[in-house]
mmCIF file of C-alpha atoms in Angstrom:
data_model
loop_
_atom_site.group_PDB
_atom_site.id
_atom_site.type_symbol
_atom_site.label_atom_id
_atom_site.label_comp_id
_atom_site.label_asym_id
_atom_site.label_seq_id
_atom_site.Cartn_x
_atom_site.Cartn_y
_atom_site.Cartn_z
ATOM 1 C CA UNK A 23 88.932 107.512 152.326
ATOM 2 C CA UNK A 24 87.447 110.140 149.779
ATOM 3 C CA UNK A 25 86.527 108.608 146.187
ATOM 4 C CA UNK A 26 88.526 109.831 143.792
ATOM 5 C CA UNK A 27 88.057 110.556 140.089
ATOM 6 C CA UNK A 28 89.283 107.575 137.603
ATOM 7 C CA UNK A 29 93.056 107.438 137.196
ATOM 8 C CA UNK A 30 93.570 109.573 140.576
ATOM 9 C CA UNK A 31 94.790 108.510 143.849
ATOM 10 C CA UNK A 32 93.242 110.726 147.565
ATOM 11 C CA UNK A 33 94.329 110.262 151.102
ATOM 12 C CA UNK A 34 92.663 110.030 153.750
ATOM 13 C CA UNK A 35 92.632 114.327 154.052
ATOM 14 C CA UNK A 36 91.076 114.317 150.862
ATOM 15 C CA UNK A 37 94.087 115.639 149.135
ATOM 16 C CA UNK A 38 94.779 113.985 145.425
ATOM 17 C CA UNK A 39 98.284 113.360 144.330
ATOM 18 C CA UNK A 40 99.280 113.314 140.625
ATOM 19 C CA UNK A 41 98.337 110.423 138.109
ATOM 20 C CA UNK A 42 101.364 108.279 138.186
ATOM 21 C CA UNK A 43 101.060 107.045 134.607
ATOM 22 C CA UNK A 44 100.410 109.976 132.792
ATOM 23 C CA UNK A 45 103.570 111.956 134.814
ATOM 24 C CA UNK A 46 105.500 108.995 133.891
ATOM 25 C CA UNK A 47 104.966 108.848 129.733
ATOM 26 C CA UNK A 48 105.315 112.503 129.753
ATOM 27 C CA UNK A 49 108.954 111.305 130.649
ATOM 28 C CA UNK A 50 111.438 109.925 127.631
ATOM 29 C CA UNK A 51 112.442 107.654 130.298
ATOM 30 C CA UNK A 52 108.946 106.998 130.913
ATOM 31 C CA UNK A 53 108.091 106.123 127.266
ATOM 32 C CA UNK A 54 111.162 104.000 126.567
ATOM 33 C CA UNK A 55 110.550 101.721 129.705
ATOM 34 C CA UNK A 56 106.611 100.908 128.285
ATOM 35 C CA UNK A 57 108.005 100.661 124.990
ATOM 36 C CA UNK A 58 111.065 98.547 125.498
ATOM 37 C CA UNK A 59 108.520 96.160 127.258
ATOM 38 C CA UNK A 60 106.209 95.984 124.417
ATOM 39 C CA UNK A 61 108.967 94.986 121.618
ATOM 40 C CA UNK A 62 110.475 92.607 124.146
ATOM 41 C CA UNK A 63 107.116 90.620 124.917
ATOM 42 C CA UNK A 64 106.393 90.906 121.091
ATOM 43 C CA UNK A 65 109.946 88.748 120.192
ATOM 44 C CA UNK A 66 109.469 86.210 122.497
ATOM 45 C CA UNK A 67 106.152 85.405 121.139
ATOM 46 C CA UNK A 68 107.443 85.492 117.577
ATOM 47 C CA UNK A 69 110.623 83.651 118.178
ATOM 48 C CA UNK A 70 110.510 81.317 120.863
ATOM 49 C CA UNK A 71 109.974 77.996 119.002
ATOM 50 C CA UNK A 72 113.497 78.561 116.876
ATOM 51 C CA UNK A 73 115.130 79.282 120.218
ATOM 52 C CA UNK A 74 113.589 75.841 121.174
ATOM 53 C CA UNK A 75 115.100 74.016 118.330
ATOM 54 C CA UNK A 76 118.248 75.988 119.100
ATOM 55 C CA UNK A 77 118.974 74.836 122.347
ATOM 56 C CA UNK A 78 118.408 71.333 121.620
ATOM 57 C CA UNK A 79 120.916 71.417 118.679
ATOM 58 C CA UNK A 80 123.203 72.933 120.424
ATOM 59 C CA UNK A 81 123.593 70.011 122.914
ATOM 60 C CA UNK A 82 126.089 67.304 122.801
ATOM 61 C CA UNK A 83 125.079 63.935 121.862
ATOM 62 C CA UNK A 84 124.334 61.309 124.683
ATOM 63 C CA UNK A 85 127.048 59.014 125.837
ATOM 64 C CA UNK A 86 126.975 55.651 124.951
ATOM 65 C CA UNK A 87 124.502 53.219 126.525
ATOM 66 C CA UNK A 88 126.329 51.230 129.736
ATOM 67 C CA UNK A 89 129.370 54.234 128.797
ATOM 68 C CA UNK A 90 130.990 56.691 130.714
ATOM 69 C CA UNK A 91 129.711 60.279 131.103
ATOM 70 C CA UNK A 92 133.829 61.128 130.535
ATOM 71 C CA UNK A 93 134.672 58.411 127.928
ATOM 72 C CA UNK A 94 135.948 60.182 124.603
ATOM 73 C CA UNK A 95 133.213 59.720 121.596
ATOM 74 C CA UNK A 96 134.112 59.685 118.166
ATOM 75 C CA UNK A 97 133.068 62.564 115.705
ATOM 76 C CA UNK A 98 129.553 61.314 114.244
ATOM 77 C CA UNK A 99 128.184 64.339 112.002
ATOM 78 C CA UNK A 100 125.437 61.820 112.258
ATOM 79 C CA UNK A 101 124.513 61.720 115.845
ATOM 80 C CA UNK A 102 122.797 65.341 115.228
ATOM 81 C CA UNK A 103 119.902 65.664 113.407
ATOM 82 C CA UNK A 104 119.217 68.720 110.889
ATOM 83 C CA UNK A 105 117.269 71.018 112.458
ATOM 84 C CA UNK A 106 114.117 70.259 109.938
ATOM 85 C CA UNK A 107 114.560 66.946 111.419
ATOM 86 C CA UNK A 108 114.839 67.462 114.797
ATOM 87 C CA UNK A 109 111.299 69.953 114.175
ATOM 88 C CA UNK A 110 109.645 66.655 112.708
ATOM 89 C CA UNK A 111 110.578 64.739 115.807
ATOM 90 C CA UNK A 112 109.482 66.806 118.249
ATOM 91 C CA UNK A 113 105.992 67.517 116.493
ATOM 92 C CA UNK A 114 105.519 63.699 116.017
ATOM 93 C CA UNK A 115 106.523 62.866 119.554
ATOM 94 C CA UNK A 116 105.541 65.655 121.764
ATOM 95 C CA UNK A 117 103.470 67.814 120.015
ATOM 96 C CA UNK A 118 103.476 71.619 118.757
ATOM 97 C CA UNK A 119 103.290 72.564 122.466
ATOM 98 C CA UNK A 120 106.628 71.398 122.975
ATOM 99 C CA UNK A 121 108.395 74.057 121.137
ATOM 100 C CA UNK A 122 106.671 76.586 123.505
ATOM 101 C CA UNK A 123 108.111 74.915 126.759
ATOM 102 C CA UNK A 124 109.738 77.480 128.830
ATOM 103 C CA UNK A 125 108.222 80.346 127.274
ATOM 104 C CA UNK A 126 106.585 81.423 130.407
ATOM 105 C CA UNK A 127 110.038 82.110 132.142
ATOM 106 C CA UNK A 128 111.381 84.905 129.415
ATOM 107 C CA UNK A 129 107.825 86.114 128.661
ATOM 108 C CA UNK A 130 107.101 86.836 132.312
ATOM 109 C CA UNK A 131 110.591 88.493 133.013
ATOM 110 C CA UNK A 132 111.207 89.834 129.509
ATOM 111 C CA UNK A 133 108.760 92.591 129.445
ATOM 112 C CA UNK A 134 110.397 94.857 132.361
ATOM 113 C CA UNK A 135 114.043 93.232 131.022
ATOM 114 C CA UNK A 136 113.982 94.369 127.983
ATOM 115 C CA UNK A 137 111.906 97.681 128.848
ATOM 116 C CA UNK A 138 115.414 98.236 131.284
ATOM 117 C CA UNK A 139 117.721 97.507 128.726
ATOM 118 C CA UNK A 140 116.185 100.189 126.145
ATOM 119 C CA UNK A 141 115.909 102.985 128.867
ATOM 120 C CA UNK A 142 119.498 102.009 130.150
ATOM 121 C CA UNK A 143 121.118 101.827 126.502
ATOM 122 C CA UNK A 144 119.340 105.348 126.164
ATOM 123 C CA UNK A 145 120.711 106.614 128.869
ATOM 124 C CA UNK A 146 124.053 105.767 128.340
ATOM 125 C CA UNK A 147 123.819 106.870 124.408
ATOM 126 C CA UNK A 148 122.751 110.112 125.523
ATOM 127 C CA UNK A 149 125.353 110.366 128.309
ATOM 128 C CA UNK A 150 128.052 109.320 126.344
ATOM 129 C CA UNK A 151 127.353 111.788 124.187
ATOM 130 C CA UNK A 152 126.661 114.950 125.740
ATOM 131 C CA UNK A 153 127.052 117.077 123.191
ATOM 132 C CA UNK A 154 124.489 115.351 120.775
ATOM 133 C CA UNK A 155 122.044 116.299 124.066
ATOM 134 C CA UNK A 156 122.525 119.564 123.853
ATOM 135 C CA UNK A 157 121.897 120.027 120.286
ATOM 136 C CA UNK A 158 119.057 117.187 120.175
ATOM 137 C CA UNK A 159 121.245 115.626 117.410
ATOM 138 C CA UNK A 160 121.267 111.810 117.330
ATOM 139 C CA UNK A 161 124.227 109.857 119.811
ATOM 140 C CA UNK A 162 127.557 109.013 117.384
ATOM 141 C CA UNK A 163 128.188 105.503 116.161
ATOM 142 C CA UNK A 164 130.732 105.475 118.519
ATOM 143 C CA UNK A 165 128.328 106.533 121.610
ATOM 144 C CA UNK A 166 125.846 103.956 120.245
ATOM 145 C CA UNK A 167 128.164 101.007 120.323
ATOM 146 C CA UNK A 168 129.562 101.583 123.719
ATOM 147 C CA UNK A 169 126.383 102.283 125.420
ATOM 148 C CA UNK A 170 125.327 98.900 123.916
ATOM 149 C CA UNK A 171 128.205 97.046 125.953
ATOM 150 C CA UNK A 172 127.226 98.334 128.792
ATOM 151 C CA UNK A 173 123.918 97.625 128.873
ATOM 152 C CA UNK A 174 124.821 94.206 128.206
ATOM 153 C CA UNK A 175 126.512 93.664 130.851
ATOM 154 C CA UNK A 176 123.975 95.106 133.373
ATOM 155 C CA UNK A 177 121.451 92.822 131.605
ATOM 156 C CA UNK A 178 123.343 90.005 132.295
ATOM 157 C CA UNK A 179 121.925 89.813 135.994
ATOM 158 C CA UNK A 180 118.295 89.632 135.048
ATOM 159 C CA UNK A 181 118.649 87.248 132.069
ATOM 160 C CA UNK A 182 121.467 84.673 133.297
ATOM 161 C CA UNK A 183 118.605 82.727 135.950
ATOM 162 C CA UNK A 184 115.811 83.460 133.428
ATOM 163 C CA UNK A 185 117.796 81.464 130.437
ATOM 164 C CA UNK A 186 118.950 79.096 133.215
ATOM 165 C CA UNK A 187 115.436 78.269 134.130
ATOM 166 C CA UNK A 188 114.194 78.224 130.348
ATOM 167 C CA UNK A 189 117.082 76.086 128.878
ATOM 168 C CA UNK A 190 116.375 73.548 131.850
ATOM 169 C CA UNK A 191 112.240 73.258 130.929
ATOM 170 C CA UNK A 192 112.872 73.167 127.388
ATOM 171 C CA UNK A 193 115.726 69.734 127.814
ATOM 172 C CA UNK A 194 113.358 68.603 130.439
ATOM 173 C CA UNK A 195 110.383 68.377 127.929
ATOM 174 C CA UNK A 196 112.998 66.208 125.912
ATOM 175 C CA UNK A 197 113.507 63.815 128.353
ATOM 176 C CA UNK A 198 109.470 63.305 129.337
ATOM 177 C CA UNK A 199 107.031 61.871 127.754
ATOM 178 C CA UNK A 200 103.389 62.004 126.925
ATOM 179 C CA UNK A 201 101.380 61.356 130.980
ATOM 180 C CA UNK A 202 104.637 62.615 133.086
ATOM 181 C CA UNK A 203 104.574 65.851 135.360
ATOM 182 C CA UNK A 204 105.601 68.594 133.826
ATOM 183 C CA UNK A 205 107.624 71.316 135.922
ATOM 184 C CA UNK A 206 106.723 74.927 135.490
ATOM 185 C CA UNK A 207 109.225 77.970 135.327
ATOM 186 C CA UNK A 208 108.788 79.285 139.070
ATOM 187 C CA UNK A 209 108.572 75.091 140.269
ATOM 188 C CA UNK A 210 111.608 74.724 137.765
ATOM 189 C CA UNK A 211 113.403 77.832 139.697
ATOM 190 C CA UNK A 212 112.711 76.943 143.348
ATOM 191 C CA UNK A 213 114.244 73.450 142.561
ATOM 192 C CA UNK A 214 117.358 74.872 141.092
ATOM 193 C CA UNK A 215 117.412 76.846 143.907
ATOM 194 C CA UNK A 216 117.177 74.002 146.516
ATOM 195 C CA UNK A 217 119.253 71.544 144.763
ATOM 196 C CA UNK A 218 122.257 74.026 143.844
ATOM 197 C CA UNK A 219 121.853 77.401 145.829
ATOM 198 C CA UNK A 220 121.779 80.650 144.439
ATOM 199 C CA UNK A 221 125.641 79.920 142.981
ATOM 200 C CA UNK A 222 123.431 77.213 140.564
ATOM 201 C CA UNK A 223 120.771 79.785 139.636
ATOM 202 C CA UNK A 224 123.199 81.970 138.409
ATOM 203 C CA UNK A 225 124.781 78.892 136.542
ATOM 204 C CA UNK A 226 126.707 80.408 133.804
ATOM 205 C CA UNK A 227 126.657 84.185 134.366
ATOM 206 C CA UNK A 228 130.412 84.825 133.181
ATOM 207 C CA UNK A 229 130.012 83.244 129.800
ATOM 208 C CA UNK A 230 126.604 85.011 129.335
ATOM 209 C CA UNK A 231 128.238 88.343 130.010
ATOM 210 C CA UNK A 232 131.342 88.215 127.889
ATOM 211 C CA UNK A 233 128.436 86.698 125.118
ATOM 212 C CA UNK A 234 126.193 89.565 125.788
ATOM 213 C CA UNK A 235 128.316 92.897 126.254
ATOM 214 C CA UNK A 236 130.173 92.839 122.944
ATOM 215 C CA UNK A 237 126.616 91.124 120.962
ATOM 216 C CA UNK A 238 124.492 94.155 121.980
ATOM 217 C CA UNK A 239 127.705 96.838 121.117
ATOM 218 C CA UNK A 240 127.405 95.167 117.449
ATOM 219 C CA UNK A 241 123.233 94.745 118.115
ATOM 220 C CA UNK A 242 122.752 98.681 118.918
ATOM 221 C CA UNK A 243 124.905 99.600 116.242
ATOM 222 C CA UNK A 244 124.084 97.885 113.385
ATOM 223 C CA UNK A 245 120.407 98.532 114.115
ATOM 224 C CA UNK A 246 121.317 102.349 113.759
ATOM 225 C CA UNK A 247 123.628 102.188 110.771
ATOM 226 C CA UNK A 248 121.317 100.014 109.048
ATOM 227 C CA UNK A 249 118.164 102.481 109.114
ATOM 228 C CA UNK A 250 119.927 105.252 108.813
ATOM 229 C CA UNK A 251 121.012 103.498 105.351
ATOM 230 C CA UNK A 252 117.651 102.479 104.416
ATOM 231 C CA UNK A 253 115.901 105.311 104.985
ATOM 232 C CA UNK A 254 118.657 108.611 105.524
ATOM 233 C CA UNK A 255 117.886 110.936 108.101
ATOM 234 C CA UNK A 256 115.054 109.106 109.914
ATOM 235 C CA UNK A 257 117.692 108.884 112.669
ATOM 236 C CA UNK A 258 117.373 112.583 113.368
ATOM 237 C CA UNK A 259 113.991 112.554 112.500
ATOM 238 C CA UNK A 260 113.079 110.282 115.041
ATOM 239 C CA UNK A 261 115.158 111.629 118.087
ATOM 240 C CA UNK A 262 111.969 112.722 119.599
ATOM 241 C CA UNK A 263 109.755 109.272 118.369
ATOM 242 C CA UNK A 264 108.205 111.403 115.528
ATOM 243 C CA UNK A 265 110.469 109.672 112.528
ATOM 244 C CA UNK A 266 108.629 108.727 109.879
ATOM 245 C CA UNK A 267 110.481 105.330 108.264
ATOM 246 C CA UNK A 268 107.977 102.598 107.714
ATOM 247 C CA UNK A 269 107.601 99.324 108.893
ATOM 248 C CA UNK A 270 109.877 97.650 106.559
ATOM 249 C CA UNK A 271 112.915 99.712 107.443
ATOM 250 C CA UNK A 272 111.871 98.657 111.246
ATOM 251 C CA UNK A 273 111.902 95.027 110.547
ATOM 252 C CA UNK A 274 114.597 94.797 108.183
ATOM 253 C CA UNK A 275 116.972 96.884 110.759
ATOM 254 C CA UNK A 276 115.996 94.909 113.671
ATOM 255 C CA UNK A 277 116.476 92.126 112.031
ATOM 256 C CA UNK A 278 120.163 92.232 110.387
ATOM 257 C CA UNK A 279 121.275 93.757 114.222
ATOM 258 C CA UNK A 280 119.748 90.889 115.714
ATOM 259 C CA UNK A 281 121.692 88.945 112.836
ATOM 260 C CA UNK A 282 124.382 90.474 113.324
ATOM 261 C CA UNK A 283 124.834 90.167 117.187
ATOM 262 C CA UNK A 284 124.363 86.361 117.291
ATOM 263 C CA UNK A 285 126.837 85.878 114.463
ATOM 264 C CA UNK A 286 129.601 87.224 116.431
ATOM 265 C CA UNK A 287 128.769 85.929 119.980
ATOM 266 C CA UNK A 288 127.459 82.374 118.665
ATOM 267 C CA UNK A 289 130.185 80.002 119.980
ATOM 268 C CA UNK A 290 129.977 81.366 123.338
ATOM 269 C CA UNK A 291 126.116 80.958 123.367
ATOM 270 C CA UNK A 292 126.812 77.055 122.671
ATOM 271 C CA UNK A 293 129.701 77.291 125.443
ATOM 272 C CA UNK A 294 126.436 78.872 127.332
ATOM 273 C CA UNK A 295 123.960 76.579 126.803
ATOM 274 C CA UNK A 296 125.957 73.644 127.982
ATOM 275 C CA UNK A 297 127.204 75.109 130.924
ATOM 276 C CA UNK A 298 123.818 76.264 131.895
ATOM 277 C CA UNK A 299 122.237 72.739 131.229
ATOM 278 C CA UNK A 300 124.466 70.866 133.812
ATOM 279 C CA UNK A 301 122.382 70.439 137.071
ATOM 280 C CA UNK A 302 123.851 69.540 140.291
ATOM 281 C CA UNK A 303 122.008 66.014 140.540
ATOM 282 C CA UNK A 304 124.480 64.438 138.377
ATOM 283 C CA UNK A 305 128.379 64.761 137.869
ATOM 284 C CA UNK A 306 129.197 67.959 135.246
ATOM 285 C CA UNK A 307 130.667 67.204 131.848
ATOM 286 C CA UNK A 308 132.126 70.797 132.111
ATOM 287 C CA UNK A 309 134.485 72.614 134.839
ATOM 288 C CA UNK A 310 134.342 75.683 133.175
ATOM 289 C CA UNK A 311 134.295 77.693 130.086
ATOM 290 C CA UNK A 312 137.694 76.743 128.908
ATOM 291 C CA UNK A 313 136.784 73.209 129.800
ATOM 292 C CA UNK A 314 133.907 73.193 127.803
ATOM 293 C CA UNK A 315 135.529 75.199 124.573
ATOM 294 C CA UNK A 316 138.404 72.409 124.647
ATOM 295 C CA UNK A 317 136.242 69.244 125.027
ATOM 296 C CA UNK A 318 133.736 70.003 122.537
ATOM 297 C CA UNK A 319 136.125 70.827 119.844
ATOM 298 C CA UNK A 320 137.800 67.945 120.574
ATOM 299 C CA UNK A 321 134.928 65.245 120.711
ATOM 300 C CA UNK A 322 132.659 66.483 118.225
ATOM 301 C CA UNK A 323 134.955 69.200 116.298
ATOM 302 C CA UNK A 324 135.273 72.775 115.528
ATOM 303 C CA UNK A 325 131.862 72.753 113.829
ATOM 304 C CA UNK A 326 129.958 72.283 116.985
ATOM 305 C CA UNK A 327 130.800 75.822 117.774
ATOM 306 C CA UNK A 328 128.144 76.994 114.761
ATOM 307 C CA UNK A 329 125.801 73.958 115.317
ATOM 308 C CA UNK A 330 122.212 75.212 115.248
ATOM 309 C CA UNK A 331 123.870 79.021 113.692
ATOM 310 C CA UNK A 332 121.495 78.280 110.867
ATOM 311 C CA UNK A 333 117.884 78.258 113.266
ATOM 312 C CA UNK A 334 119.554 80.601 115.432
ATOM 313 C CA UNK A 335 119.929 83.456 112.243
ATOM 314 C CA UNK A 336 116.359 82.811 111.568
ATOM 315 C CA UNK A 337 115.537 83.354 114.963
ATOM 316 C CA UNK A 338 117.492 86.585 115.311
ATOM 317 C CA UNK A 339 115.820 88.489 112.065
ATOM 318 C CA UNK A 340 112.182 87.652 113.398
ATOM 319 C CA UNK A 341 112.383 88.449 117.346
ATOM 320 C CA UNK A 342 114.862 91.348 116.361
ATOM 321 C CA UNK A 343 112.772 92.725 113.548
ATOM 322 C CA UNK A 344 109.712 92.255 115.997
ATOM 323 C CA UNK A 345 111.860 93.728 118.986
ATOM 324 C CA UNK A 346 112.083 96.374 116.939
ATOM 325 C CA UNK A 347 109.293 97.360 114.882
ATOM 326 C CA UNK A 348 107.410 96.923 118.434
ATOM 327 C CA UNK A 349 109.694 99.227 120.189
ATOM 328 C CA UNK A 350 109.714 102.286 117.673
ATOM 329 C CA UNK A 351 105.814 101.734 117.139
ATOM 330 C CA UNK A 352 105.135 102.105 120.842
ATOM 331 C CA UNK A 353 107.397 105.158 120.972
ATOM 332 C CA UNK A 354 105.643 106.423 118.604
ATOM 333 C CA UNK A 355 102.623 106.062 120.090
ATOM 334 C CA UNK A 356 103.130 107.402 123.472
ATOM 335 C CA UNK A 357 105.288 110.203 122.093
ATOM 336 C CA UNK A 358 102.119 111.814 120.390
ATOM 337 C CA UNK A 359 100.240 111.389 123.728
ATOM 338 C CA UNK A 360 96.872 109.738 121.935
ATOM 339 C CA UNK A 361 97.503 106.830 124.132
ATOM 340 C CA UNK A 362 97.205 107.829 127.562
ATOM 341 C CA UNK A 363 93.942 110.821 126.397
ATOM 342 C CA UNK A 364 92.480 107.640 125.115
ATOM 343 C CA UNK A 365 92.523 105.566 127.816
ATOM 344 C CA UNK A 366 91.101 108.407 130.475
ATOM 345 C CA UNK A 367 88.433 109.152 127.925
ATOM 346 C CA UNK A 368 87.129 105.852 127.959
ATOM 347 C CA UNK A 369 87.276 105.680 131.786
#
């Protein structure tokens, strides 16, 4: 094979075919994949011990010692700790790396998740809305907020396992103690996948797609409303990645739409998480969604349907300001093309 010149690619003829990566960010497609990556990775790092805390709130109590799984329990506001409480206990007993358990799962999936579900909702903004093409005007609010449901329900197939797999590790690190084996995300996944098939890895999928499709219609929406509010015209502006809103009006957008979203969709995320946390080794507390809405409410009371709301709104506004602010700074950046020249310069 003929050496080739940094960044190039020859056959055995000695031909050279096209750089793949600079073709590609010459693309909108191109630059919205790379950049929906970026702000994806960027909120799991900045959010993922809330979403910790969260999960573990949002679980029901355990039975009774020498008590039946089935037996009904008695509404204790009690039994559930606050969630600064619960964050003491779980530094004093298993450390600060607890609240990073299951990370790996979302971090290592989330970067070409998210990166899909920016170039899909663009996609489907733009095709929605034709006409906003073909004058290179912005997608309507109406465009915006339908585009969003869909791409939340084509998400739905990447992140059902990937929660499944990360709401498993991060109960699991509640039940273990300091000197035990620890299970990793792709050990975690190949159990699930032994023990209950690929019917258990996609554990909860129905729930998470009525949660997600309507959560990123209001998510997408309220992101563009909202910065078109704080800083008028940047939505036009910015068709092209060249608008020129600062970092504040990222953050606080992405933040209120991740707000937003979770307010809306949050009792089906608890419905969710304890759907997801049944594994096959023991009998299920929960036949269904319906199942699970009715006995909940009834055992511990309508409130359990906001339980953990609180971490989970503080969760939102950082990952979804981060998200965000990530996302349009990355655009940014490949959209004036000093990222790629860079790179081949140095090479």
């Amino acid at each position: 094979m003929v050496a080739a010149a940094p960044g190039t690619y020859s056959d055995d003829n000695g031909g050279r075919s096209m750089e793949f990566w600079p073709e590609f960010l010459a693309t909108s497609g191109g630059r919205e994949f790379v950049a929906g990556g970026v702000g994806g990775m960027a909120g799991v790092l900045a959010g993922h011990p809330l979403d910790t805390l969260r999960i573990r709130l949002q679980q029901p109590p355990p039975p009774p010692a020498g008590g039946l799984a089935h037996a009904p329990r008695r509404r204790d506001t009690t039994a559930q700790p606050s969630a600064a409480r619960l964050l003491r206990g779980i530094l004093r007993a298993e450390g600060p790396s607890a609240l990073y358990r299951g990370m790996a799962a979302p971090l290592a999936s989330v970067a070409f998740q998210n990166a899909m579900v920016f170039q899909v909702y663009a996609i489907l903004s733009r095709s929605l809305d034709p006409e906003s093409s073909a004058t290179s005007e912005p997608p309507s609010y109406a465009s915006v907020a339908l585009a969003g449901v869909g791409t939340g329900a084509l998400q739905t197939l990447i992140l059902s396992p990937v929660e499944l797999v990360k709401i498993r590790l991060q109960l699991e690190a509640a039940g273990h103690k300091h000197g035990r084996h620890r299970r990793g995300p792709v050990e975690m996944a190949r159990d699930i996948l032994r023990r209950e098939g690929l019917r258990g890895v996609y554990r909860g999928l129905a729930v998470t797609a009525l949660r997600d499709a309507p959560a990123h219609g209001v998510y997408f929406w309220t992101y563009e409303r909202a910065r078109e509010r704080l800083h008028p015209g940047c939505r036009r502006q910015g068709a092209d990645g060249d608008g020129d809103e600062g970092l504040g009006t990222m953050l606080v957008s992405g933040g209120l739409a991740g707000v937003a979203s979770w307010v809306c969709c949050y009792p089906l995320d608890v419905v969710k998480s304890r759907l997801q946390a049944q594994g096959a080794g023991s009998v299920p507390r929960y036949r269904g969604v319906v199942d699970c809405f009715r006995r909940s409410v009834r055992e511990e009371g309508l409130p359990v349907l906001w339980r953990g709301l609180g971490t989970a709104v503080a969760r939102a506004f950082v990952v979804n300001g981060a998200i965000f602010s990530a996302y349009e700074l990355a655009l940014r950046f490949l959209a004036s093309g000093s990222g790629p020249r860079l790179v081949m310069e140095e090479n």
